Amino acid sequence: MYLFSFSLLLATLNVVHEVSPGSPYEYMGVKDRRVRSLLTRDANASEAQERADAVKDAFSFAWNGYFTTCRGQDELQPVNNSCSNPRNSWGASAVDALSTALVMEIQPIVDDILEYIPTIDFTTTATQISLFETTIRYVAGMLSGYDLLKGPLANLTTNTAAIDTLLSQSQTLANSLSFAFDTATGIPSNDIYFTNRSNDSSPSNILSQTGTLVLEWQRLSDLTGNTTYGDLAQKAESYLLNPQPAYNSPFPGLVGTTINISNGLFVDATGGWNGGDDSFYEYLLKMYIYDPSRYSNYSDRWILAADSTIKYLTSHPSSRPDLTFLASYINTSLVNTSEHLTCFDGGNFLLGGIVLGRQDYINFGLDLVNGCHDTYTSTATGIGPEEFSWNTTGLNASNQAFYERNGFYITDALYDLRPEVVESYYYAYRITGTVFSYGFHSTAPALEQITNNYWWYIGNPIYQDWAWDAFLAINATTRVGHGFSEIKDVNVPGGGGFNNVQESFLFAEVLKYSYLIHAPDAAFQVQNGTEQQFVFNTEAHPLKVVR
């Protein structure tokens, strides 16, 4: 153990983060506002650690409510403490919760889930299966658990058989799902049935459902050595990477939403970054991060889409030109509407900017984050709505004043525990900071947070504050019974009532991002640099990248 030198710490921080002499943020010899903020806020205790612990408590509360009542079922209905099974009765909340329990290092919950997963029969269900939802929640949840337990969190269990079962169960499920790709083109049917190996007879699939399989299925191939899984997803993706006909790509790199399964052609030129399209663009970048040597063409397509998005879809409300949102499109006509789902966009641009070395993407991503933050701070609950608009043709006496003040008006006031705004806060925090390494421990309580595990990450604390505000609002408004529920109206104090739905992504995403933004640096955290060790799937499950 080395003797801690406070002056040495200050000198180190000043070298890395020096600003002009006379900066208004100078404090105790520290010239960087972020470091000053961290030191002053942690004068007596670790605020970030306290916040992280509060999120862990909320996770444990929701987990206990779910697992005590609904073990083996998909979701808790917290208002009346009953259970529901919208995800095929395989225990979606348990599988979705695994990677979060791991990064929070809650070993009893990890043990519960590792004991449960081997009992799932992924070869049978009587209900309709979504290939997309099953992939991002179940397959990714188990693969992420495998990667974390084989890597940076190996200390959380000694049950190697349970770890191996995560991979074998992922493979069993993928084998069961694979007939969805048995179409004329290889573009899968999304809605399928195990009972007779059939589908819902839909002639088409959509962009997000088709284009958000490749990361998980390729990871499964790379872990098992069976190339079939990745090949299936890549074949479907090929129609999206080379879209036809050309006129259904109204802007370079931006495509339509609906694809004909029989011939692989796009049937419309309607799209954007909203639900139905969103995670296709997300995965263009993330496939490149997963393996740059194999998937450089994915980054080329993401750059093309990103540049067109900045050039053509950037929109500033007439009443609040300081805000930045993304319009959607019908052909080349723009539609000034957006969604909570769309608010992942800031984080995606930030990730692209840091990985590709593009400051313009980082700047644009921060603008998008600020716009989505406004949708939270403008409502009575402090939570953003499901859908909103800044289209002035939709203004009337009921929404005019709200629009003039906030730059948007609400078109769907629901909140169903979505994560995208907090997700983008997380990326903003991680990408606006630096990891510091120290060769000493401190016994001083004021600096315990900084020197914990020899590493600490210092980003712009405003994004931690925004995430904390969002967590407090969600905790205060949606917490009911033994869990958290979808609420009816974010712009009514108290949320306007509960819809008695607790989606599994509460565990996988909302509480994970709310925790990680305050947690110490780790291999699975997003890194401020071109080299990443893990990449998050669209359900926030960290998957180990290929290096």
Coordinates of C-alpha atoms in Angstrom, one line a residue:
M1 CA 0.0 0.0 0.0
Y2 CA 1.3 3.4 -1.0
L3 CA 0.9 6.6 1.1
F4 CA -1.8 8.7 -0.6
S5 CA -0.7 12.1 -1.8
F6 CA -3.6 14.5 -2.3
S7 CA -1.3 17.0 -4.1
L8 CA -0.1 14.3 -6.4
L9 CA -3.7 13.4 -7.4
L10 CA -4.4 17.1 -8.1
A11 CA -1.3 17.4 -10.2
T12 CA -2.2 14.3 -12.2
L13 CA -5.7 15.5 -12.9
N14 CA -4.4 18.9 -14.0
V15 CA -2.0 17.4 -16.5
V16 CA -4.8 15.5 -18.1
H17 CA -7.5 18.1 -18.0
E18 CA -5.9 21.4 -18.1
V19 CA -8.0 24.5 -19.2
S20 CA -7.2 28.1 -19.5
P21 CA -5.8 30.0 -16.4
G22 CA -8.6 31.7 -14.6
S23 CA -11.2 29.2 -15.5
P24 CA -14.4 29.7 -13.4
Y25 CA -14.2 26.0 -12.6
E26 CA -10.9 26.2 -10.8
Y27 CA -11.3 24.8 -7.3
M28 CA -8.6 23.6 -4.9
G29 CA -6.1 23.7 -7.7
V30 CA -8.2 21.4 -10.0
K31 CA -8.8 23.1 -13.3
D32 CA -11.4 20.7 -14.8
R33 CA -15.1 21.2 -14.0
R34 CA -15.8 17.5 -14.0
V35 CA -13.0 16.7 -11.5
R36 CA -14.0 19.7 -9.4
S37 CA -17.6 18.5 -9.3
L38 CA -16.6 15.0 -8.4
L39 CA -14.3 16.1 -5.6
T40 CA -16.8 18.6 -4.1
R41 CA -19.7 16.2 -4.3
D42 CA -17.8 13.4 -2.6
A43 CA -16.5 15.5 0.3
N44 CA -18.0 13.2 2.9
A45 CA -19.1 10.1 1.0
S46 CA -19.4 8.6 -2.5
E47 CA -22.5 10.1 -4.0
A48 CA -22.1 7.9 -7.1
Q49 CA -21.8 4.8 -5.0
E50 CA -24.9 5.8 -3.0
R51 CA -26.9 6.2 -6.2
A52 CA -25.6 2.9 -7.6
D53 CA -26.6 1.2 -4.4
A54 CA -30.1 2.8 -4.6
V55 CA -30.6 1.4 -8.1
K56 CA -29.4 -2.0 -6.9
D57 CA -32.0 -1.9 -4.1
A58 CA -34.7 -1.1 -6.7
F59 CA -33.5 -4.0 -8.8
S60 CA -33.5 -6.4 -5.9
F61 CA -37.0 -5.2 -4.8
A62 CA -38.4 -5.8 -8.3
W63 CA -36.6 -9.1 -8.6
N64 CA -37.9 -10.4 -5.3
G65 CA -41.4 -9.4 -6.3
Y66 CA -41.2 -11.2 -9.6
F67 CA -39.3 -14.4 -8.6
T68 CA -41.3 -15.0 -5.4
T69 CA -44.6 -14.9 -7.3
C70 CA -43.8 -15.6 -10.9
R71 CA -40.8 -18.0 -11.1
G72 CA -41.0 -19.8 -14.4
Q73 CA -43.4 -17.2 -15.9
D74 CA -42.5 -14.2 -17.9
E75 CA -43.7 -11.1 -16.1
L76 CA -45.1 -9.9 -12.8
Q77 CA -48.3 -7.9 -12.9
P78 CA -47.4 -5.7 -9.9
V79 CA -50.7 -4.0 -9.3
N80 CA -52.5 -7.2 -8.3
N81 CA -49.5 -9.4 -7.8
S82 CA -50.3 -11.8 -10.6
C83 CA -48.3 -13.2 -13.5
S84 CA -48.5 -13.0 -17.3
N85 CA -46.7 -14.8 -20.1
P86 CA -46.3 -12.7 -23.2
R87 CA -42.9 -14.2 -24.0
N88 CA -43.8 -17.9 -24.3
S89 CA -43.8 -18.9 -20.6
W90 CA -40.0 -19.3 -20.6
G91 CA -39.3 -16.9 -17.8
A92 CA -38.4 -13.8 -19.8
S93 CA -37.8 -11.6 -16.7
A94 CA -35.3 -14.0 -15.2
V95 CA -33.3 -14.4 -18.4
D96 CA -33.4 -10.7 -19.1
A97 CA -32.3 -9.9 -15.6
L98 CA -29.2 -12.1 -15.6
S99 CA -26.6 -9.7 -17.1
T100 CA -27.8 -6.9 -14.8
A101 CA -27.5 -9.1 -11.7
L102 CA -24.0 -9.9 -12.9
V103 CA -22.8 -6.4 -13.5
M104 CA -24.3 -5.4 -10.1
E105 CA -22.6 -8.4 -8.6
I106 CA -25.7 -9.6 -6.7
Q107 CA -24.6 -13.2 -6.3
P108 CA -27.8 -14.6 -4.7
I109 CA -29.8 -13.4 -7.7
V110 CA -27.2 -14.7 -10.1
D111 CA -27.5 -18.1 -8.4
D112 CA -31.3 -18.0 -8.6
I113 CA -31.1 -17.4 -12.4
L114 CA -28.3 -19.9 -13.0
E115 CA -30.4 -22.6 -11.2
Y116 CA -33.5 -21.7 -13.2
I117 CA -32.3 -21.5 -16.8
P118 CA -31.4 -25.2 -17.1
T119 CA -35.0 -26.0 -16.3
I120 CA -36.4 -24.1 -19.4
D121 CA -37.6 -26.3 -22.3
F122 CA -36.8 -24.1 -25.3
T123 CA -38.2 -26.7 -27.7
T124 CA -41.9 -26.2 -26.9
T125 CA -44.5 -23.5 -26.4
A126 CA -48.1 -23.3 -27.3
T127 CA -48.0 -19.5 -28.1
Q128 CA -46.8 -17.4 -31.0
I129 CA -43.1 -16.6 -30.9
S130 CA -41.4 -13.4 -32.0
L131 CA -38.1 -14.3 -33.6
F132 CA -36.9 -10.7 -32.9
E133 CA -38.0 -10.5 -29.3
T134 CA -36.8 -14.0 -28.4
T135 CA -33.4 -13.3 -29.9
I136 CA -32.7 -10.0 -28.2
R137 CA -34.1 -11.1 -24.8
Y138 CA -33.5 -14.8 -24.4
V139 CA -30.6 -15.7 -26.7
A140 CA -28.7 -12.5 -26.0
G141 CA -29.4 -12.7 -22.3
M142 CA -27.9 -16.2 -22.0
L143 CA -24.9 -15.4 -24.3
S144 CA -24.2 -12.3 -22.3
G145 CA -24.2 -14.2 -19.0
Y146 CA -21.8 -16.7 -20.6
D147 CA -19.4 -14.0 -21.8
L148 CA -19.4 -12.2 -18.5
L149 CA -19.0 -15.4 -16.4
K150 CA -16.2 -16.6 -18.7
G151 CA -14.6 -13.3 -18.5
P152 CA -14.6 -10.3 -16.1
L153 CA -17.2 -11.7 -13.7
A154 CA -15.9 -15.2 -13.4
N155 CA -15.6 -14.8 -9.6
L156 CA -19.4 -14.7 -9.2
T157 CA -19.9 -18.5 -9.6
T158 CA -17.9 -21.6 -9.3
N159 CA -20.6 -23.6 -11.1
T160 CA -18.9 -24.2 -14.4
A161 CA -21.7 -26.5 -15.5
A162 CA -24.2 -23.8 -15.1
I163 CA -22.1 -21.4 -17.2
D164 CA -21.8 -24.0 -20.0
T165 CA -25.6 -24.5 -19.8
L166 CA -26.1 -20.9 -20.8
L167 CA -24.4 -21.6 -24.1
S168 CA -26.1 -24.9 -24.7
Q169 CA -29.5 -23.5 -23.9
S170 CA -28.8 -20.6 -26.3
Q171 CA -28.0 -23.2 -29.0
T172 CA -31.1 -25.2 -28.2
L173 CA -33.3 -22.1 -28.6
A174 CA -31.6 -21.0 -31.8
N175 CA -32.0 -24.5 -33.2
S176 CA -35.7 -24.3 -32.4
L177 CA -36.1 -20.9 -34.0
S178 CA -34.0 -21.6 -37.1
F179 CA -36.9 -22.8 -39.3
A180 CA -38.1 -19.1 -39.4
F181 CA -35.4 -18.6 -42.0
D182 CA -36.8 -21.3 -44.3
T183 CA -38.2 -18.9 -46.9
A184 CA -37.5 -18.3 -50.5
T185 CA -35.0 -15.5 -49.8
G186 CA -33.8 -16.4 -46.3
I187 CA -35.5 -13.3 -44.9
P188 CA -37.2 -14.8 -41.8
S189 CA -40.8 -14.8 -40.8
N190 CA -40.9 -13.0 -37.5
D191 CA -44.0 -14.6 -36.0
I192 CA -43.7 -18.3 -35.8
Y193 CA -45.2 -21.4 -34.0
F194 CA -43.3 -24.4 -32.7
T195 CA -46.4 -26.6 -32.5
N196 CA -46.4 -27.2 -36.3
R197 CA -43.3 -25.3 -37.4
S198 CA -45.3 -22.7 -39.2
N199 CA -45.6 -18.9 -39.3
D200 CA -48.3 -16.3 -39.4
S201 CA -48.3 -16.2 -43.2
S202 CA -47.3 -12.6 -43.3
P203 CA -45.8 -11.7 -46.7
S204 CA -43.3 -9.3 -45.2
N205 CA -41.0 -8.5 -42.3
I206 CA -39.8 -5.1 -41.1
L207 CA -36.4 -3.5 -41.0
S208 CA -35.8 -3.7 -37.2
Q209 CA -36.9 -7.3 -36.9
T210 CA -34.9 -8.5 -39.8
G211 CA -31.8 -6.3 -39.1
T212 CA -31.5 -7.0 -35.3
L213 CA -30.5 -10.7 -35.4
V214 CA -27.1 -10.6 -36.8
L215 CA -25.1 -9.7 -33.6
E216 CA -26.6 -12.4 -31.4
W217 CA -26.6 -15.2 -34.1
Q218 CA -23.1 -14.4 -35.1
R219 CA -21.9 -14.4 -31.5
L220 CA -23.5 -17.8 -31.1
S221 CA -21.7 -19.1 -34.2
D222 CA -18.4 -17.7 -32.9
L223 CA -18.8 -19.3 -29.5
T224 CA -20.0 -22.7 -30.8
G225 CA -17.9 -23.0 -34.0
N226 CA -21.1 -23.7 -35.9
T227 CA -21.3 -21.2 -38.7
T228 CA -24.9 -21.9 -39.5
Y229 CA -26.4 -19.4 -37.1
G230 CA -24.4 -16.5 -38.3
D231 CA -24.9 -17.5 -41.9
L232 CA -28.7 -17.5 -41.5
A233 CA -28.7 -14.0 -40.0
Q234 CA -26.1 -12.7 -42.5
K235 CA -28.2 -13.9 -45.5
A236 CA -31.2 -12.0 -44.2
E237 CA -29.1 -8.9 -43.6
S238 CA -27.7 -9.0 -47.1
Y239 CA -31.0 -7.7 -48.5
L240 CA -30.8 -4.7 -46.1
L241 CA -27.1 -3.9 -46.8
N242 CA -27.9 -3.9 -50.6
P243 CA -31.4 -2.6 -50.7
Q244 CA -33.6 -2.9 -53.8
P245 CA -35.2 -1.2 -55.5
A246 CA -33.1 1.9 -55.3
Y247 CA -36.1 4.3 -55.2
N248 CA -37.1 2.9 -51.8
S249 CA -34.0 4.4 -50.3
P250 CA -35.1 8.1 -50.3
F251 CA -31.8 9.3 -48.8
P252 CA -28.4 7.7 -49.1
G253 CA -28.1 4.9 -46.5
L254 CA -31.7 5.4 -45.3
V255 CA -34.2 2.8 -46.4
G256 CA -37.8 1.8 -46.1
T257 CA -39.4 -0.2 -43.4
T258 CA -41.1 -3.2 -45.0
I259 CA -39.4 -6.0 -46.9
N260 CA -41.1 -8.6 -49.0
I261 CA -40.1 -12.0 -47.8
S262 CA -40.6 -13.7 -51.1
N263 CA -38.3 -11.5 -53.2
G264 CA -36.3 -9.4 -50.8
L265 CA -37.5 -6.1 -52.2
F266 CA -38.4 -3.1 -50.1
V267 CA -42.1 -2.3 -50.6
D268 CA -42.0 1.3 -49.2
A269 CA -39.8 4.3 -48.6
T270 CA -41.1 5.1 -45.2
G271 CA -38.7 5.1 -42.3
G272 CA -36.3 6.9 -39.9
W273 CA -35.0 6.1 -36.5
N274 CA -38.3 5.3 -34.9
G275 CA -39.6 2.0 -33.8
G276 CA -39.8 -0.5 -36.6
D277 CA -36.5 0.8 -38.1
D278 CA -34.4 1.8 -35.1
S279 CA -32.2 -1.1 -34.2
F280 CA -31.2 -1.9 -37.8
Y281 CA -29.1 1.3 -37.8
E282 CA -27.9 0.6 -34.3
Y283 CA -26.6 -2.8 -35.3
L284 CA -24.7 -1.5 -38.4
L285 CA -22.4 0.2 -36.0
K286 CA -22.4 -2.5 -33.4
M287 CA -21.4 -5.3 -35.8
Y288 CA -18.4 -3.2 -36.8
I289 CA -17.5 -2.8 -33.1
Y290 CA -18.0 -6.6 -32.6
D291 CA -15.5 -7.5 -35.3
P292 CA -14.0 -4.7 -37.4
S293 CA -12.0 -7.0 -39.6
R294 CA -15.1 -8.9 -40.8
Y295 CA -17.7 -6.2 -40.7
S296 CA -16.1 -3.0 -42.0
N297 CA -18.8 -2.8 -44.6
Y298 CA -21.3 -2.4 -41.8
S299 CA -19.5 0.7 -40.6
D300 CA -19.6 2.1 -44.1
R301 CA -23.3 1.7 -44.2
W302 CA -23.7 3.2 -40.8
I303 CA -21.6 6.3 -41.8
L304 CA -23.7 6.7 -44.9
A305 CA -26.9 6.6 -42.9
A306 CA -25.5 8.8 -40.2
D307 CA -24.4 11.5 -42.6
S308 CA -27.8 11.5 -44.4
T309 CA -29.5 11.7 -41.0
I310 CA -27.6 14.8 -40.0
K311 CA -28.1 16.3 -43.5
Y312 CA -31.7 15.5 -44.1
L313 CA -33.5 14.5 -40.9
T314 CA -32.2 17.1 -38.4
S315 CA -35.1 19.1 -37.1
H316 CA -35.5 22.1 -34.7
P317 CA -38.9 22.9 -33.3
S318 CA -40.1 26.4 -34.3
S319 CA -40.9 27.3 -30.7
R320 CA -37.6 25.9 -29.4
P321 CA -34.9 26.1 -32.1
D322 CA -32.3 25.2 -29.4
L323 CA -33.6 21.6 -29.4
T324 CA -32.7 18.9 -31.9
F325 CA -34.9 16.0 -32.9
L326 CA -34.9 13.5 -35.8
A327 CA -37.7 13.7 -38.2
S328 CA -39.0 10.5 -39.9
Y329 CA -39.9 10.4 -43.6
I330 CA -42.4 9.2 -46.1
N331 CA -40.5 9.1 -49.4
T332 CA -38.6 12.4 -49.2
S333 CA -41.3 14.2 -47.2
L334 CA -40.3 14.7 -43.6
V335 CA -42.7 14.0 -40.7
N336 CA -42.0 15.9 -37.4
T337 CA -42.9 13.1 -35.0
S338 CA -40.7 11.0 -32.8
E339 CA -40.9 8.4 -30.0
H340 CA -39.3 7.4 -26.7
L341 CA -37.8 4.5 -28.7
T342 CA -36.0 6.9 -30.9
C343 CA -34.1 8.5 -28.1
F344 CA -31.5 5.8 -28.3
D345 CA -30.2 7.8 -31.3
G346 CA -28.0 10.2 -29.2
G347 CA -26.2 7.3 -27.7
N348 CA -25.7 5.6 -31.0
F349 CA -24.2 8.7 -32.6
L350 CA -22.0 9.1 -29.5
L351 CA -20.8 5.5 -29.8
G352 CA -20.1 6.0 -33.5
G353 CA -18.2 9.2 -32.8
I354 CA -15.9 7.7 -30.3
V355 CA -15.2 4.4 -32.1
L356 CA -14.7 6.1 -35.5
G357 CA -12.9 9.2 -34.2
R358 CA -15.6 11.6 -35.4
Q359 CA -16.1 14.6 -33.2
D360 CA -19.0 15.8 -35.4
Y361 CA -20.9 12.6 -34.5
I362 CA -20.2 13.2 -30.8
N363 CA -21.4 16.8 -31.0
F364 CA -24.6 15.7 -32.8
G365 CA -25.2 12.9 -30.4
L366 CA -25.0 15.3 -27.5
D367 CA -27.5 17.6 -29.2
L368 CA -29.9 14.6 -29.5
V369 CA -29.4 13.7 -25.9
N370 CA -30.3 17.2 -24.9
G371 CA -33.5 17.1 -26.9
C372 CA -34.7 13.9 -25.3
H373 CA -33.8 15.2 -21.9
D374 CA -36.3 18.0 -22.6
T375 CA -39.1 15.5 -23.1
Y376 CA -38.5 14.3 -19.5
T377 CA -38.1 17.7 -17.8
S378 CA -41.2 19.1 -19.5
T379 CA -43.8 16.7 -18.0
A380 CA -45.6 16.6 -14.7
T381 CA -43.9 13.3 -13.7
G382 CA -40.4 14.0 -15.0
I383 CA -40.8 11.1 -17.4
G384 CA -40.9 11.4 -21.2
P385 CA -43.9 10.2 -23.3
E386 CA -44.2 7.3 -25.7
E387 CA -44.8 9.6 -28.7
F388 CA -44.5 13.3 -29.4
S389 CA -44.6 15.8 -32.2
W390 CA -43.4 19.2 -33.2
N391 CA -45.5 19.3 -36.3
T392 CA -47.2 22.7 -36.1
T393 CA -50.2 21.6 -38.2
G394 CA -51.3 19.5 -35.2
L395 CA -51.4 22.4 -32.8
N396 CA -54.7 23.3 -31.1
A397 CA -56.0 25.0 -28.0
S398 CA -55.1 22.0 -25.8
N399 CA -51.4 21.7 -26.8
Q400 CA -50.4 25.1 -28.1
A401 CA -49.1 26.5 -24.8
F402 CA -47.2 23.2 -24.0
Y403 CA -45.6 23.3 -27.4
E404 CA -44.6 27.0 -27.1
R405 CA -42.9 26.3 -23.8
N406 CA -41.3 22.9 -24.5
G407 CA -40.8 22.5 -28.2
F408 CA -43.0 19.5 -28.6
Y409 CA -46.5 18.2 -27.7
I410 CA -47.5 14.8 -26.5
T411 CA -49.3 12.5 -28.9
D412 CA -49.2 9.3 -26.7
A413 CA -48.7 9.9 -23.0
L414 CA -48.0 6.3 -22.1
Y415 CA -44.8 5.2 -20.3
D416 CA -44.1 1.5 -20.3
L417 CA -40.7 1.5 -18.5
R418 CA -38.7 2.2 -21.6
P419 CA -34.9 2.7 -21.3
E420 CA -33.8 4.8 -24.3
V421 CA -33.4 8.2 -22.7
V422 CA -31.4 6.9 -19.8
E423 CA -29.4 4.7 -22.2
S424 CA -28.3 7.8 -24.1
Y425 CA -27.4 9.6 -20.8
Y426 CA -25.2 6.6 -20.1
Y427 CA -23.4 6.9 -23.4
A428 CA -23.0 10.6 -23.0
Y429 CA -21.4 10.2 -19.6
R430 CA -19.1 7.4 -20.7
I431 CA -17.9 9.2 -23.8
T432 CA -17.3 12.7 -22.3
G433 CA -14.8 11.5 -19.7
T434 CA -11.5 9.8 -19.0
V435 CA -10.4 6.7 -17.0
F436 CA -7.8 7.5 -14.4
S437 CA -5.4 4.9 -13.0
Y438 CA -3.8 5.1 -9.5
G439 CA -1.2 3.0 -7.9
F440 CA -2.4 3.6 -4.4
H441 CA -5.4 3.2 -2.1
S442 CA -6.8 6.0 0.0
T443 CA -8.3 5.6 3.4
A444 CA -9.8 9.1 3.1
P445 CA -13.6 8.8 2.8
A446 CA -13.7 11.8 0.5
L447 CA -11.7 10.0 -2.1
E448 CA -12.8 6.4 -1.6
Q449 CA -14.9 6.6 -4.8
I450 CA -12.0 7.8 -6.9
T451 CA -9.5 5.2 -5.9
N452 CA -11.8 2.2 -5.7
N453 CA -10.2 -0.8 -7.5
Y454 CA -7.4 1.6 -8.6
W455 CA -9.6 2.9 -11.5
W456 CA -12.3 5.5 -11.7
Y457 CA -14.1 7.0 -14.6
I458 CA -14.8 10.7 -14.6
G459 CA -17.3 11.9 -17.2
N460 CA -19.4 15.0 -17.3
P461 CA -21.5 14.6 -14.1
I462 CA -24.5 16.4 -15.6
Y463 CA -25.5 13.2 -17.3
Q464 CA -25.2 11.3 -14.0
D465 CA -27.5 13.9 -12.6
W466 CA -30.0 13.5 -15.4
A467 CA -30.0 9.8 -15.1
W468 CA -30.5 10.1 -11.3
D469 CA -33.4 12.5 -11.8
A470 CA -35.0 10.0 -14.3
F471 CA -34.5 7.1 -11.9
L472 CA -36.1 9.0 -9.0
A473 CA -39.1 9.9 -11.2
I474 CA -39.5 6.4 -12.4
N475 CA -39.2 5.0 -8.9
A476 CA -41.7 7.6 -7.5
T477 CA -44.3 7.2 -10.2
T478 CA -44.2 3.6 -11.5
R479 CA -43.4 1.7 -8.3
V480 CA -46.5 -0.2 -7.1
G481 CA -47.2 -3.4 -5.2
H482 CA -44.2 -5.7 -5.6
G483 CA -42.7 -4.1 -8.7
F484 CA -43.0 -1.3 -11.3
S485 CA -45.8 -0.7 -13.7
E486 CA -46.5 0.9 -17.0
I487 CA -48.3 4.2 -16.4
K488 CA -51.0 5.8 -18.5
D489 CA -50.1 9.5 -18.6
V490 CA -46.7 11.0 -17.9
N491 CA -48.2 14.5 -17.9
V492 CA -50.5 13.9 -15.0
P493 CA -49.1 14.0 -11.5
G494 CA -48.8 10.5 -10.3
G495 CA -48.9 9.1 -13.8
G496 CA -52.7 8.8 -14.4
G497 CA -53.0 5.2 -13.2
F498 CA -51.3 1.9 -13.8
N499 CA -51.6 -0.5 -16.7
N500 CA -50.4 -3.5 -14.6
V501 CA -47.5 -4.3 -17.0
Q502 CA -43.9 -4.8 -16.0
E503 CA -41.8 -5.5 -19.1
S504 CA -38.7 -7.6 -18.7
F505 CA -36.6 -4.8 -20.1
L506 CA -37.1 -3.0 -16.8
F507 CA -34.5 -5.5 -15.5
A508 CA -32.3 -5.7 -18.6
E509 CA -32.1 -2.0 -19.5
V510 CA -33.7 0.6 -17.3
L511 CA -32.0 -0.5 -14.1
K512 CA -28.8 -1.6 -15.8
Y513 CA -28.1 1.8 -17.4
S514 CA -29.3 3.6 -14.3
Y515 CA -26.7 1.6 -12.3
L516 CA -23.8 1.6 -14.7
I517 CA -23.7 5.3 -15.2
H518 CA -22.7 5.6 -11.4
A519 CA -20.6 2.4 -11.2
P520 CA -16.8 2.1 -11.3
D521 CA -15.1 1.4 -14.6
A522 CA -15.1 -2.2 -15.7
A523 CA -14.3 -4.2 -18.8
F524 CA -18.0 -4.4 -19.8
Q525 CA -18.5 -0.7 -19.5
V526 CA -18.5 1.4 -22.7
Q527 CA -15.0 2.8 -23.2
N528 CA -14.0 6.3 -24.2
G529 CA -11.9 5.2 -27.2
T530 CA -11.8 3.2 -30.4
E531 CA -11.2 -0.1 -28.6
Q532 CA -14.2 -1.7 -26.9
Q533 CA -14.1 -5.0 -25.0
F534 CA -17.9 -5.5 -25.0
V535 CA -20.8 -4.3 -27.1
F536 CA -24.3 -4.0 -25.8
N537 CA -27.1 -5.6 -27.8
T538 CA -30.3 -3.6 -28.2
E539 CA -31.6 -5.1 -24.9
A540 CA -28.5 -3.9 -23.1
H541 CA -26.9 -7.4 -22.8
P542 CA -23.1 -7.0 -23.1
L543 CA -21.5 -9.3 -25.6
K544 CA -17.7 -9.8 -25.8
V545 CA -16.2 -8.5 -29.0
V546 CA -13.8 -10.4 -31.2
R547 CA -10.2 -9.3 -30.9

